[in-house]
XYZ file of C-alpha atoms in Angstrom:
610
model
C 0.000 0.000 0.000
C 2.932 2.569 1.026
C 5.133 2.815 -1.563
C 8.300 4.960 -1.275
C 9.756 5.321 -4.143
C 13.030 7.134 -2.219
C 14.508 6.327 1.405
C 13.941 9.821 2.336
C 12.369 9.267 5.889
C 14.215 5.918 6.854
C 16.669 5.138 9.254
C 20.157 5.212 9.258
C 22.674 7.813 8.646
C 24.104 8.632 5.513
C 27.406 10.578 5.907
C 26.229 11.914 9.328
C 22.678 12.552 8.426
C 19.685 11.618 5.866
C 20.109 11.436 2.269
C 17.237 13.116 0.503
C 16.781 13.555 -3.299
C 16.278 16.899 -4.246
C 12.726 17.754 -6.018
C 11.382 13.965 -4.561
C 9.181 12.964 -2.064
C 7.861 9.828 -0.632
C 4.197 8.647 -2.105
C 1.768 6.513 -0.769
C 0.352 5.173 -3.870
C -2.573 3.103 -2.591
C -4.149 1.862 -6.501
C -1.875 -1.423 -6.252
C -2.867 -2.553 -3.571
C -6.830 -1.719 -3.872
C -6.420 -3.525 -7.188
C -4.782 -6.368 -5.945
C -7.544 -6.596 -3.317
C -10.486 -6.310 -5.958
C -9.049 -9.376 -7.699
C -8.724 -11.767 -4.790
C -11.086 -10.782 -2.581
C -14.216 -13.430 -1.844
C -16.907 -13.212 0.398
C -16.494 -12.887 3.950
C -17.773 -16.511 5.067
C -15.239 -17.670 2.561
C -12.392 -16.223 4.203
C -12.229 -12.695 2.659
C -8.857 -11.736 1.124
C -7.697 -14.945 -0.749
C -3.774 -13.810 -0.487
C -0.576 -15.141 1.097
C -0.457 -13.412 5.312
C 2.301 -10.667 4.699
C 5.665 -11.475 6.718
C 8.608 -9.429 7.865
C 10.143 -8.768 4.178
C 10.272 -6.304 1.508
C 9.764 -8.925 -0.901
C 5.999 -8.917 0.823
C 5.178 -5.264 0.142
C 3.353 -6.192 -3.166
C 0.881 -8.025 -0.651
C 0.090 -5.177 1.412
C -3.590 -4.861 1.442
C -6.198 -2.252 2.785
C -7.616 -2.372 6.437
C -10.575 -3.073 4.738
C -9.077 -6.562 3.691
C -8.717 -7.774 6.885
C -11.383 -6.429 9.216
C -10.392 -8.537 12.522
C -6.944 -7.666 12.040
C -7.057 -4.249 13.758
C -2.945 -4.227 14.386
C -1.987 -4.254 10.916
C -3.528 -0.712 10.580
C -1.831 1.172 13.519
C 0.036 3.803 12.120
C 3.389 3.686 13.150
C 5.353 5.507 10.505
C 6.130 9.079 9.795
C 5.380 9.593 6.369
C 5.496 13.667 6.572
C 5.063 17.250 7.786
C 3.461 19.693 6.165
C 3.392 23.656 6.942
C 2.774 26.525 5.686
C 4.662 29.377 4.558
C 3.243 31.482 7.518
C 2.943 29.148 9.899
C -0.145 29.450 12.640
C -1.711 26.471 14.947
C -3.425 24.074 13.385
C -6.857 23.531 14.765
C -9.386 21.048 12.869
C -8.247 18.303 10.105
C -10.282 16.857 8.034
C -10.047 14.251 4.781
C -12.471 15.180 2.144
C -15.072 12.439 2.029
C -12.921 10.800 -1.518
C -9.876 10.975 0.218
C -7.880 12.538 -2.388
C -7.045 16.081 -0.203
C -6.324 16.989 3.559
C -8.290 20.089 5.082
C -6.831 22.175 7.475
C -8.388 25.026 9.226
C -6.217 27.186 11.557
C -5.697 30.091 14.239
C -5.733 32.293 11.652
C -9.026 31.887 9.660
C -7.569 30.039 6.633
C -8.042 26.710 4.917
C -5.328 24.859 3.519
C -5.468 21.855 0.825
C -2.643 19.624 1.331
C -2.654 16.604 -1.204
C -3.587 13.404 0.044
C -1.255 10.926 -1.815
C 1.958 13.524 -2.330
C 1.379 15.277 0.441
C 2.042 18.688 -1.087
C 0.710 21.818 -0.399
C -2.331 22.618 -3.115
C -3.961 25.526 -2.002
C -4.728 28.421 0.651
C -8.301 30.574 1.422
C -9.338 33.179 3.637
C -12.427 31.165 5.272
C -12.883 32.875 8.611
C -11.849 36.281 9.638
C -11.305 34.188 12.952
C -9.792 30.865 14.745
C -11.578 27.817 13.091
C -12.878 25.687 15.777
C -14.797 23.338 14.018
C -15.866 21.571 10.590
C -17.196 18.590 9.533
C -18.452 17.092 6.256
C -22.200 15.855 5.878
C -22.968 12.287 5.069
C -23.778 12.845 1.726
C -20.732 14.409 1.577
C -21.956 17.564 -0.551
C -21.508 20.101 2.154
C -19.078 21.048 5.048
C -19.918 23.066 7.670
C -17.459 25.168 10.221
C -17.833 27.160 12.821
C -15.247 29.975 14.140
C -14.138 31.703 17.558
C -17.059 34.301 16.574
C -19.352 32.216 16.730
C -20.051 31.984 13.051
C -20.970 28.956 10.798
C -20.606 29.083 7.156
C -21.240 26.687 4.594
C -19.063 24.864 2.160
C -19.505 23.054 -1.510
C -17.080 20.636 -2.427
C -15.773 23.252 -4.267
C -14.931 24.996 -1.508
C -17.757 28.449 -2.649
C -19.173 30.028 0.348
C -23.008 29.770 -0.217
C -23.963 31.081 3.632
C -23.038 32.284 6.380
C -24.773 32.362 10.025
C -24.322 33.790 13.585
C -25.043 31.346 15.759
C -23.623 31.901 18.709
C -21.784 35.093 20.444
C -19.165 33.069 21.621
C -16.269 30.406 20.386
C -18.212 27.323 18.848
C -16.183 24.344 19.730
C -17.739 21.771 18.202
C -20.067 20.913 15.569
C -22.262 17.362 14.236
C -24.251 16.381 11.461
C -27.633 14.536 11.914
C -27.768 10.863 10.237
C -29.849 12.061 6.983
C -28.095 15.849 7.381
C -31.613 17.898 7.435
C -30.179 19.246 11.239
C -26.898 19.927 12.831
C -26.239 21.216 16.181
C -23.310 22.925 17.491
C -21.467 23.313 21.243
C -20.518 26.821 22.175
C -18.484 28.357 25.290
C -21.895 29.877 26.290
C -22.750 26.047 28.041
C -25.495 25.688 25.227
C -26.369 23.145 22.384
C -28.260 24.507 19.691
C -29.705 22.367 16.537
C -30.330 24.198 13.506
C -32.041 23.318 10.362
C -29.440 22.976 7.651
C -31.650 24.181 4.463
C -32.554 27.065 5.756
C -29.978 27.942 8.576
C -32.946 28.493 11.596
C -32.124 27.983 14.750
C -35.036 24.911 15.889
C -33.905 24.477 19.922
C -31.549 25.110 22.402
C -29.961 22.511 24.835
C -29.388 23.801 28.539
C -28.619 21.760 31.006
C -24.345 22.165 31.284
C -22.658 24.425 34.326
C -20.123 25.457 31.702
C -18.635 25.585 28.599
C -19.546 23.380 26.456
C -16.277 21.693 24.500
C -17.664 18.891 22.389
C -21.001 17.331 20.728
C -21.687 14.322 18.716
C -24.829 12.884 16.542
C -25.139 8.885 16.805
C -24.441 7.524 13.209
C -28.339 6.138 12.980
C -29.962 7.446 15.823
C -31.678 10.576 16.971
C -29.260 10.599 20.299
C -26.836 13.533 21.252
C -23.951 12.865 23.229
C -22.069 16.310 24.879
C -19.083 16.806 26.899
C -18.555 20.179 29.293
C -15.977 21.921 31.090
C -18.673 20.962 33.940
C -16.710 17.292 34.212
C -19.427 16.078 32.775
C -20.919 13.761 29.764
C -24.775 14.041 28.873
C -27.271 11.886 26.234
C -29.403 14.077 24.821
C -33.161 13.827 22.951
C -32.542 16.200 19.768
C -36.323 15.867 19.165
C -37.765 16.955 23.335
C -34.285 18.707 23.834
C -34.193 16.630 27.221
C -31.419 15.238 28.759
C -31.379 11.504 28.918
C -28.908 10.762 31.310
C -25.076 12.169 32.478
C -21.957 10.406 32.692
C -19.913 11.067 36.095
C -17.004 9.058 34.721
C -14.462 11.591 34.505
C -12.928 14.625 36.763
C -11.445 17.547 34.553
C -12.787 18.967 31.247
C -13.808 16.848 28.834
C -12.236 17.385 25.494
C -13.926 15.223 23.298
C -16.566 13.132 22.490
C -16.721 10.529 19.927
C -19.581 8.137 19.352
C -17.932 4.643 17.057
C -19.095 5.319 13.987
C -19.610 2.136 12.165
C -21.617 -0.174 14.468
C -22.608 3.164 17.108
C -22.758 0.780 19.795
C -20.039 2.546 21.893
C -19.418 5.971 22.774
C -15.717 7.572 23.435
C -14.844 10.178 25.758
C -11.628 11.743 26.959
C -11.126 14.782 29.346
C -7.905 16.474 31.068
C -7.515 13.977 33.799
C -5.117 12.100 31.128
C -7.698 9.000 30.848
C -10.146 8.242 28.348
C -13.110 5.680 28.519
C -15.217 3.813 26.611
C -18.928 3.397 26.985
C -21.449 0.694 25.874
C -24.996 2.473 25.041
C -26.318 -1.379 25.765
C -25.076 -0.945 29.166
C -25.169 2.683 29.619
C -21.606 2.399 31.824
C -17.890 2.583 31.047
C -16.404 -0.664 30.049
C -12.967 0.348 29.172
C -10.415 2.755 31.002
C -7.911 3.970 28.658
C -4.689 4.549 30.387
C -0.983 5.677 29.554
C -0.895 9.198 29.008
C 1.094 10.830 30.672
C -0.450 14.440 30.299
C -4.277 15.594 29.549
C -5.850 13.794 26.820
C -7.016 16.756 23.977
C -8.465 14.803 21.037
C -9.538 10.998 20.183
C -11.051 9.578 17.201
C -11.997 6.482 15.878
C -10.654 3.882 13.185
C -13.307 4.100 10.053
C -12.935 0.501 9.613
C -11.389 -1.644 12.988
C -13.663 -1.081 15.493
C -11.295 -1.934 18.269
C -8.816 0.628 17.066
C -8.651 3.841 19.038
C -6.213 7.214 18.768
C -6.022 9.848 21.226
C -3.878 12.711 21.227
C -2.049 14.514 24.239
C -1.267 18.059 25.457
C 2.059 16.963 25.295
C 2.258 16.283 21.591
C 1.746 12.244 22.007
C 0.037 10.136 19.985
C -1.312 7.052 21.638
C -3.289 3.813 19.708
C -5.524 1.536 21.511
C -6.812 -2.163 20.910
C -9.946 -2.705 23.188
C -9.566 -6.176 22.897
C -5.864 -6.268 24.225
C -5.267 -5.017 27.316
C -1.096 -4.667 26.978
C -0.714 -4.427 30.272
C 2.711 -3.631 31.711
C 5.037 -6.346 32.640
C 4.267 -7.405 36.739
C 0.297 -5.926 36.218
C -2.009 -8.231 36.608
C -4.564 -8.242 33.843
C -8.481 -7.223 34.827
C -11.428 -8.838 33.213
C -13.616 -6.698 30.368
C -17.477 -6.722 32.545
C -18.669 -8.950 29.266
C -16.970 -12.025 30.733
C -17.771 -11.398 34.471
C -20.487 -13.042 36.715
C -21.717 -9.465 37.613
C -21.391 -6.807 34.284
C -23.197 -4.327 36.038
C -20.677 -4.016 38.988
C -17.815 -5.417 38.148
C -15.258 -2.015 37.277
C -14.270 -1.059 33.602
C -11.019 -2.942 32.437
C -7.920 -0.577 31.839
C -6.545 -0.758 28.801
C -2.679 0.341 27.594
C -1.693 1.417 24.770
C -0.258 -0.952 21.944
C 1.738 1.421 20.418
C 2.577 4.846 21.422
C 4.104 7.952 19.760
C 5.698 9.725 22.557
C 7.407 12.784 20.396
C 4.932 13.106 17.698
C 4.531 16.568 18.253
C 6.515 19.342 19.953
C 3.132 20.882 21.939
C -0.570 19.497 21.983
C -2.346 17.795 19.437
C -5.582 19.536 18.624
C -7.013 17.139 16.213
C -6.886 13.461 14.385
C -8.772 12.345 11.775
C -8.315 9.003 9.523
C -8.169 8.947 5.945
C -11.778 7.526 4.660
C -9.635 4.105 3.363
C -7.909 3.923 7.111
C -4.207 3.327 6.055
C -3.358 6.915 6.801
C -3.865 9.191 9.812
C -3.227 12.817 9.669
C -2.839 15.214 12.658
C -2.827 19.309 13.608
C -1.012 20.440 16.619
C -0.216 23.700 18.340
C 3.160 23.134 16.857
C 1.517 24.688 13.300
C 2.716 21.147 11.721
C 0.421 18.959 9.729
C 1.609 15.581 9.987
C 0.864 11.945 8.263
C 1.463 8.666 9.480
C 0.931 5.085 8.097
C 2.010 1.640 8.779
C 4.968 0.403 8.506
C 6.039 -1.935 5.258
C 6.566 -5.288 6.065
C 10.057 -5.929 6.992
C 10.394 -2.191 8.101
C 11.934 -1.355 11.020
C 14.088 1.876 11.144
C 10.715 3.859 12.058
C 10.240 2.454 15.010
C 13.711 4.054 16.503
C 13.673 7.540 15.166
C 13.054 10.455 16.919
C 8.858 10.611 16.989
C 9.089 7.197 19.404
C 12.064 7.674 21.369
C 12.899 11.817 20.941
C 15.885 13.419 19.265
C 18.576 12.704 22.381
C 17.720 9.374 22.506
C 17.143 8.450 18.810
C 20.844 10.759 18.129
C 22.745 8.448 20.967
C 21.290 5.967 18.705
C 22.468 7.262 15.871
C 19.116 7.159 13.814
C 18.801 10.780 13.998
C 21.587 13.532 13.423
C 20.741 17.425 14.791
C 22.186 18.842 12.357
C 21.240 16.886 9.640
C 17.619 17.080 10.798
C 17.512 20.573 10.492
C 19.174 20.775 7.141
C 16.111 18.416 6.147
C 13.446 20.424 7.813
C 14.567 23.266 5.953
C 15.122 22.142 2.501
C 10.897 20.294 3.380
C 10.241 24.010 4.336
C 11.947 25.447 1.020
C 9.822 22.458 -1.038
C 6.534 23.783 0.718
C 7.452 27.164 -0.193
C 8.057 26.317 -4.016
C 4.474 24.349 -3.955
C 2.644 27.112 -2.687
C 4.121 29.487 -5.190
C 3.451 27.447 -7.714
C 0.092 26.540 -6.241
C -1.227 30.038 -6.190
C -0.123 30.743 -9.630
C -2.906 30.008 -11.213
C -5.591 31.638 -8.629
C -7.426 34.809 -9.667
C -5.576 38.059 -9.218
C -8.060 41.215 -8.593
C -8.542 42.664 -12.376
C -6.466 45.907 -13.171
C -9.447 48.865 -13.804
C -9.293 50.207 -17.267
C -7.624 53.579 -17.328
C -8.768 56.791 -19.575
C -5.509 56.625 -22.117
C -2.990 59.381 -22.261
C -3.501 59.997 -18.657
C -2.257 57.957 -16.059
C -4.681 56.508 -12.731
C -7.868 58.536 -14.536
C -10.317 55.442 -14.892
C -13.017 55.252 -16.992
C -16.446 55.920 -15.796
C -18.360 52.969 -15.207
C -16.338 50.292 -16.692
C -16.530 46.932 -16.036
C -15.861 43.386 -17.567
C -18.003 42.019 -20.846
C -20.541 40.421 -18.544
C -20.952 43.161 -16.117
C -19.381 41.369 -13.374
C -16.506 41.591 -11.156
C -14.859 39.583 -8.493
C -16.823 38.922 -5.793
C -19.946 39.290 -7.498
C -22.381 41.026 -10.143
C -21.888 44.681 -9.142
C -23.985 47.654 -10.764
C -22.850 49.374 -13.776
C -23.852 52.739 -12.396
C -23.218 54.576 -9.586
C -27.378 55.404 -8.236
C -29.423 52.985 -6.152
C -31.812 52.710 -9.106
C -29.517 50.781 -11.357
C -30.386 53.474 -14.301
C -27.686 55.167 -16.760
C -27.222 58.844 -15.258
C -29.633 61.623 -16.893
C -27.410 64.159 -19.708
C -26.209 67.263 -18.017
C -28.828 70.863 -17.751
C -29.137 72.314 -20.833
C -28.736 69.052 -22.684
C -31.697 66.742 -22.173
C -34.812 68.105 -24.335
C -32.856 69.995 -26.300
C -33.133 70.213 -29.916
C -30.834 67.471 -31.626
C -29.974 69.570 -34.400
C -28.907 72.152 -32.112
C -26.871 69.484 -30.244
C -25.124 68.500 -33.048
C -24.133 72.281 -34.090
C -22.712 72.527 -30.541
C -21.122 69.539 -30.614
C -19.300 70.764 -34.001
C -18.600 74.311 -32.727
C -16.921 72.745 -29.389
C -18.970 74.500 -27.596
C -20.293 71.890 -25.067
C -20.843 73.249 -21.251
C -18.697 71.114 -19.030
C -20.181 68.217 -17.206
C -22.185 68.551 -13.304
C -20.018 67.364 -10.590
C -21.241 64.241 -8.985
C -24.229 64.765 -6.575
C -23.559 62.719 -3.444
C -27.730 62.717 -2.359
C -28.869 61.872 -6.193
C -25.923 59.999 -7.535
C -26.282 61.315 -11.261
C -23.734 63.374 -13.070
C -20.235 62.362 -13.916
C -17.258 62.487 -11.589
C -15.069 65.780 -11.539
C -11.888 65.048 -12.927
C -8.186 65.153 -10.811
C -6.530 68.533 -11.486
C -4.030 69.129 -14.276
C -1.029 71.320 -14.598
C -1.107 74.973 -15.638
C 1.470 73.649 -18.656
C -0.353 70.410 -19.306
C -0.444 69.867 -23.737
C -3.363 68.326 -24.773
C -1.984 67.984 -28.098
C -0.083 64.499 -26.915
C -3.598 63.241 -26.017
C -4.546 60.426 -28.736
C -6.174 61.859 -32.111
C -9.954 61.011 -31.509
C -10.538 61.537 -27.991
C -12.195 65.329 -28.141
C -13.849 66.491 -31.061
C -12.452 68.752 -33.773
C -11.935 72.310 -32.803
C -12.807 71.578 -29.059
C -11.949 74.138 -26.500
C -11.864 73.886 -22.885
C -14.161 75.513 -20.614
C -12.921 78.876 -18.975
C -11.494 77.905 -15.541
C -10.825 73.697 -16.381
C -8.365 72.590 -15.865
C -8.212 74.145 -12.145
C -4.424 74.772 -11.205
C -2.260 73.120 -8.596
C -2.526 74.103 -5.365
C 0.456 74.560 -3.217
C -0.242 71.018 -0.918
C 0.657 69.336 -3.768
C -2.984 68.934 -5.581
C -3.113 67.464 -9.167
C -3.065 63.842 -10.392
C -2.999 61.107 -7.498
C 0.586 60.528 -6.622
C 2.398 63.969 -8.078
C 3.753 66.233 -6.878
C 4.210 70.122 -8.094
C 7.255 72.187 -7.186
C 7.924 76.029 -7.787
C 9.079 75.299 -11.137
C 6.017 73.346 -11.895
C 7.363 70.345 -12.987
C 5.722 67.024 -11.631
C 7.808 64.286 -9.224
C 6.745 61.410 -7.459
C 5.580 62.089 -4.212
C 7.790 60.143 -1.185
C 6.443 56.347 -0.351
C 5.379 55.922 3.612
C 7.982 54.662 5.520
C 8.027 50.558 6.612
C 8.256 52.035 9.971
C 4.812 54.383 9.758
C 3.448 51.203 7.984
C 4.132 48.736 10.267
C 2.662 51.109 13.341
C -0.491 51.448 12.026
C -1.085 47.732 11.398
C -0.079 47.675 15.061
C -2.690 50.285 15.604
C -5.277 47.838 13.953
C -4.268 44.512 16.166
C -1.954 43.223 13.773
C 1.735 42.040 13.773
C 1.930 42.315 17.987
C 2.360 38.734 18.985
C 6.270 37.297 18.806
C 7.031 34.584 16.051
């Protein structure tokens, strides 16, 4: 399934650090090995995947197979391997990540308001958007997977095509919406907000239906079952409630936890459990048939921030830690530590209902994945690939590792730089010469990424004089970016009326004035009415009209008495001259950086150390 077609990530020095071909990267190709599956798959009762079990050799990469192939097999898929990291040019905390529902791209909203399309199979950067003119918190794609939704630290949720167009745009809270979940058929969603409220709105038409109360404080996380009408919300309270969306009543709550809980999760291909993981560095798993806690999820070794769920192997289970960690859990091994003695799950006890929630360890464990906390996880939709955002502003994608493959498992993301340099899998200073030529390689995708996006369109300009546009110009179809925009400058939408002493008037007369040159000069623009033409910039005292283009006035034209007005000693005239005693015209000074940068400062910007 993994294919790299160049060593750049694996083990082992080369001359005191890694060797990495320039303009290469490592793929993950995964059309072998979904073709190879097509062919030999059978039925389930028949065995599934008719193919040889993979061993510890490169000669069995060609055998590699989906997690899809082998659906009891849930420790083939853990993700052990760093495939890469992706930034951006100017780097900010990366919130939310999110496959698109094909798989083929990687969505990433961060602290800054943006979006950012990283490719899913190169992993290079595609392209950047404005979304938010705040922190994303939230997004999610709908089941049909024709919409996404998000939801900022303003309390705003907007709405996404696959296309990425902004159709609409909603306030829905006054404060930072943390979380956000589609309903089963995607006719509702509801969304969690720092104001201790749940609030489901009706996705056509973007109406708020009700409002759940019923949390102390903020609320951090909400989830819709898969195929039932059943809420599940988590609270800086300590708390975990089931709610009715249809009554808005509370079902039941959770005491299973004592800090914030951070997330939420229900499993979402059978729904029969329900996730949850909060700031006392545990997270436990809860079986709706039971309504209790039947697993305690232990091994972290700060507060748990994020979880989520494999889309295939039910038993397969991610969290991520305030300290950057990356943890994966089998619910049906318990891995306990050598000297523990191993507890019993409450299925196999005489007494389920009393008998306490087995712990579970984790069977493999990313210690250094990140350098600070891991704000989100999400699985690509095939589940060979799982992609994280951190506080670190690094995107980063991991897989399993190839059969036979075992230089990952010593680098510096599973035992830290010291250790994995005393090893000698990892060299400082060679590490940072790759970081940065990964940096310059992001830098030359997004340039060449946002080459072909639209630039604003240059204003057509009167000719022979320079910045004068022409009145109400606009493209062939009367648009504009961002929109149709009016032709003409009134509310009405109408072409402005001809100038007093011109409308009504005889059109022979017209056309004798017209010869003579003996036109009055245009009404200034009326601010109230919005009719007339616009007054144009002043000229020089000395300016020739003869070097205007032949055409432009008519023949023996004269200019009015008093036009064009002379300069006035603050420098009036054109936009950007200057006139000095001798009347000649200069460039006026540009601001200074320093002026510049002082009254971004004055707006909020550019404050914070990088």
């Amino acid at each position: 399934m993994d294919r790299d077609y160049q060593n750049a990530y694996g083990g082992g020095n080369y001359d005191g650090g890694y060797r990495r071909t320039t303009g290469r990267r490592p793929v993950t190709d995964y059309g072998s090995s979904m073709v190879q599956w097509m062919r030999n798959r059978q039925p389930r009762y028949k065995g599934g995947a008719n193919s040889e079990v993979e061993r510890p050799s490169p000669s069995y990469i060609v055998d590699m197979l989906l997690p899809a192939a082998r659906p009891h097999n849930a420790a083939d898929a853990i993700p052990s391997k760093h495939l890469h990291s992706s930034l951006n040019k100017i780097k900010h905390p990366i919130n939310i990540v999110r496959w698109t529902p094909e798989g083929r791209r990687l969505l990433t909203g961060s602290s800054s308001g943006e979006f950012t399309l990283w490719n899913g199979m190169g992993f290079n950067f595609e392209t950047i958007m404005q979304a938010h003119d705040s922190a994303v918190r939230a997004a999610r794609y709908s089941h049909s997977e024709d919409w996404l939704v998000s939801a900022d630290q303003d309390g705003v949720v907007k709405y996404w095509q696959p296309n990425f167009n902004n159709v609409k745009a909603i306030q829905a809270h006054h404060d930072p919406i943390r979380d956000l979940a589609f309903s089963p058929n995607d006719t509702k969603f509801v969304t969690a907000c720092d104001d201790a409220t749940l609030k489901i709105f009706d996705f056509s038409g973007g109406i708020e239906e009700s409002t759940l109360t019923g949390h102390n404080w903020d609320a951090k996380s909400v989830d819709w079952h898969p195929t039932k009408g059943l809420l599940v919300s988590g609270s800086k309270d300590h708390q975990v409630k089931l709610w009715d969306p249809r009554t808005g009543r509370c079902l039941t709550t959770l005491h299973g936890h004592k800090n914030t809980i951070s997330k939420t999760a229900f499993e979402p291909t059978r729904g029969q459990l329900l996730a949850t993981c909060a700031r006392d560095q545990t997270a436990r798993v809860f079986d709706l048939r039971m309504m209790r806690d039947i697993c305690l999820l232990r091994g972290n070794e700060k507060d748990i921030s994020t979880l989520t769920w494999h889309p295939v192997h039910v038993s397969l289970l991610t969290t991520g830690g305030s300290d950057g960690s990356i943890l994966h859990y089998l619910l049906d091994e318990p891995h306990n530590p050598a000297g523990t003695a191993t507890t019993i799950p409450p299925y196999d006890s005489a007494d389920p209902s009393n008998t306490p929630a087995q712990t579970i360890n984790p069977a493999h464990r990313l210690q250094y994945a990140h350098d600070f906390a891991v704000w989100s996880l999400d699985w690509h939709p095939l589940g060979h690939i799982l992609a994280s955002g951190s506080n670190d502003r690094v995107t980063r994608f991991w897989t399993r590792a190839r059969p036979g493959e075992t230089d990952c498992f010593s680098d510096r993301y599973h035992l830290g730089e010291a250790a994995a340099e005393a090893q000698g899998t990892w060299d400082r200073r060679g590490g940072r010469r790759l970081m940065r030529e990964e940096e310059e390689q992001e830098l030359e995708d997004e340039a060449e990424g946002l080459v072909d996006q639209k630039m604003p369109a240059k204003q057509p300009i009167l000719p022979g004089i320079p910045g004068l546009a022409i009145p109400f110009a606009a493209a062939k179809d009367g648009t504009s970016i961002g929109g149709a925009q009016s032709r003409f400058l009134n509310q009405n939408n109408l072409p402005p009326s001809l100038p007093a002493g011109i409308a009504g008037m005889d059109t022979s007369k017209f056309a004798a004035m017209l010869a003579a040159g003996t036109l009055p000069p245009p009404p200034p623009l009326s601010a109230s009415s919005g009719q007339g033409l616009p007054p144009p910039p002043p000229l020089p005292a000395n300016f020739d009209f003869s070097k205007l283009p032949a055409g432009l006035f008519p023949p023996n034209f004269q200019l009015p008495q008093g036009f064009p007005p002379p300069l006035n000693a603050n420098g009036g005239g054109l936009p950007g001259m200057v006139a000095d005693s001798s009347s000649v015209r200069r460039r006026a000074p540009l601001p200074s950086q320093q002026e510049s940068l002082m009254e971004e400062q004055r707006r909020g910007k550019y404050r914070a150390v990088r």
